[in-house]
């Protein structure tokens, strides 16, 4: 690796003075380096080799198991720029707090400098980042999740300015302090400075809190960049759908958590002639090209997927992806293999649960944590799209917004125009499951599935979406979907999973003007979808494909109240005017 660029090496020196590590390692992102890091993690007893080739097992501290939204801040100069749905801190006040936390926080540890690229190597839409961390677990995960090392350094050498993130687990090894397998701190802060494009993360070593390329850079900081530069950074999967004639269209889709995003991204079609290929499962960066079409790249290079619920029945491609060279965190151990709820019908004997204790298979306790994860390279995935690395990205013809609603929302509905499509995104909401915090059935509004990830004011974000429509642009068609409609007996009406291919095929044909639609003021509904070979009765099909217009009018009113209460008069007038027409 070449000498570090001057301002970057000054910054690293500054962080070194602050954090006082024992040593500094500049990562080159090579396979040899990764293998060395893994050997060190195994040698220290932090990682356990599994019988799956190249796979390793990690167990976190039980107090550090998920993203910490309450400790996540947007530190813009003006509070209104963070908006009512983000925690805000005045930048100087947050910097003062951070300097105190980071002072000496890496004592006795190594400071790793990780240069990484978000997006394909040759894409002008890709961006560089530097993560400075004291966690080797972060290093090996970043190796899988990003393009780490040379690709990023080359760009920095050519003058590209990286987004710099400082991360510490927040447990200095001062004299007499013994290290633990998963160091962390009870005090956690994940702070974003959108105006200076900086990230500081303290106290957690887990997932989105610590792998700074993901939610912190690719969504919170990137959404702010995208607003300034006229593009979109979205919490969306990207898929390519091919029909039996070999014609292909790309879709991007936003879903709140626990609504089947990875399952749709990795869908294995059972419909003759139809195929789905995956460009990305979580994040899309999208920009209009000179030809007026919207192009998307996946900034990530791997999947950080939820393990529980994943099986050969629900997601065979995910199971294939994690057969080799994957990392597993907080799942259960089954001898020298892994196990989680939903992987098999029967719970194996002699499991060790995610906390390292013997699992009583007859108890109500879960053996794996509900947020247990696998980390795997996208290139391991059998349905990875051949254009994942395309410099120009893939052309998006359809955008899908999906929620989880037991009633009201139909299986699929198409917006008449971009404004209505933007309203579909802004209205996204999800009913909580029994497993989630809060009362089951309780609704959480999650506009664009971006509530935890928007780096600025959500009202401005809606305005940014509306501003995307310009003369000469070929706007993608926008759809709303709901796989989770229930009948009076509280049973899911639609089978979901691979059967969602039928809905994708309807959207595909609708874009080509090949389907008959029922027009309503709220959107266009299918007159029919392909149900050949599907075990669903006429009444249920009708229920899931139609809407009650009276209920939809009340829903428009509810949305107006929610928008007005949350955003006051800062939401674009167009949204409320359009909704008012419909109530
Ligand atoms: O960071 C975590 O612990 C889980 S959050 C996450 C991870 C991967 C993809 N998406 C999410 C999310 O919360 O949307
Ligand atoms: Mn996500």
Coordinates of C-alpha atoms in Angstrom, one line a residue, residues 18 44 46 59 75 77 95 112 139 170 176 199 219 277 285 405 407-408 423 498:
X18 CA -7.0 11.1 21.0
X44 CA -7.9 -15.3 21.0
X46 CA -13.2 -14.8 19.9
X59 CA -21.2 -14.4 20.2
X75 CA -25.8 16.6 14.5
X77 CA -26.2 23.0 12.8
X95 CA -18.1 16.8 19.6
X112 CA -7.2 -0.5 12.4
X139 CA -12.4 -5.6 10.2
X170 CA -15.2 1.8 24.3
X176 CA -4.7 -4.6 35.0
X199 CA -19.3 9.6 11.7
X219 CA -27.9 5.7 4.3
X277 CA -31.7 -12.1 -9.8
X285 CA -28.1 4.4 -4.6
X405 CA -50.8 -4.7 7.2
X407 CA -56.2 -5.3 6.8
X408 CA -56.9 -2.5 4.4
X423 CA -47.3 9.3 -1.2
X498 CA -41.7 -17.6 -3.7

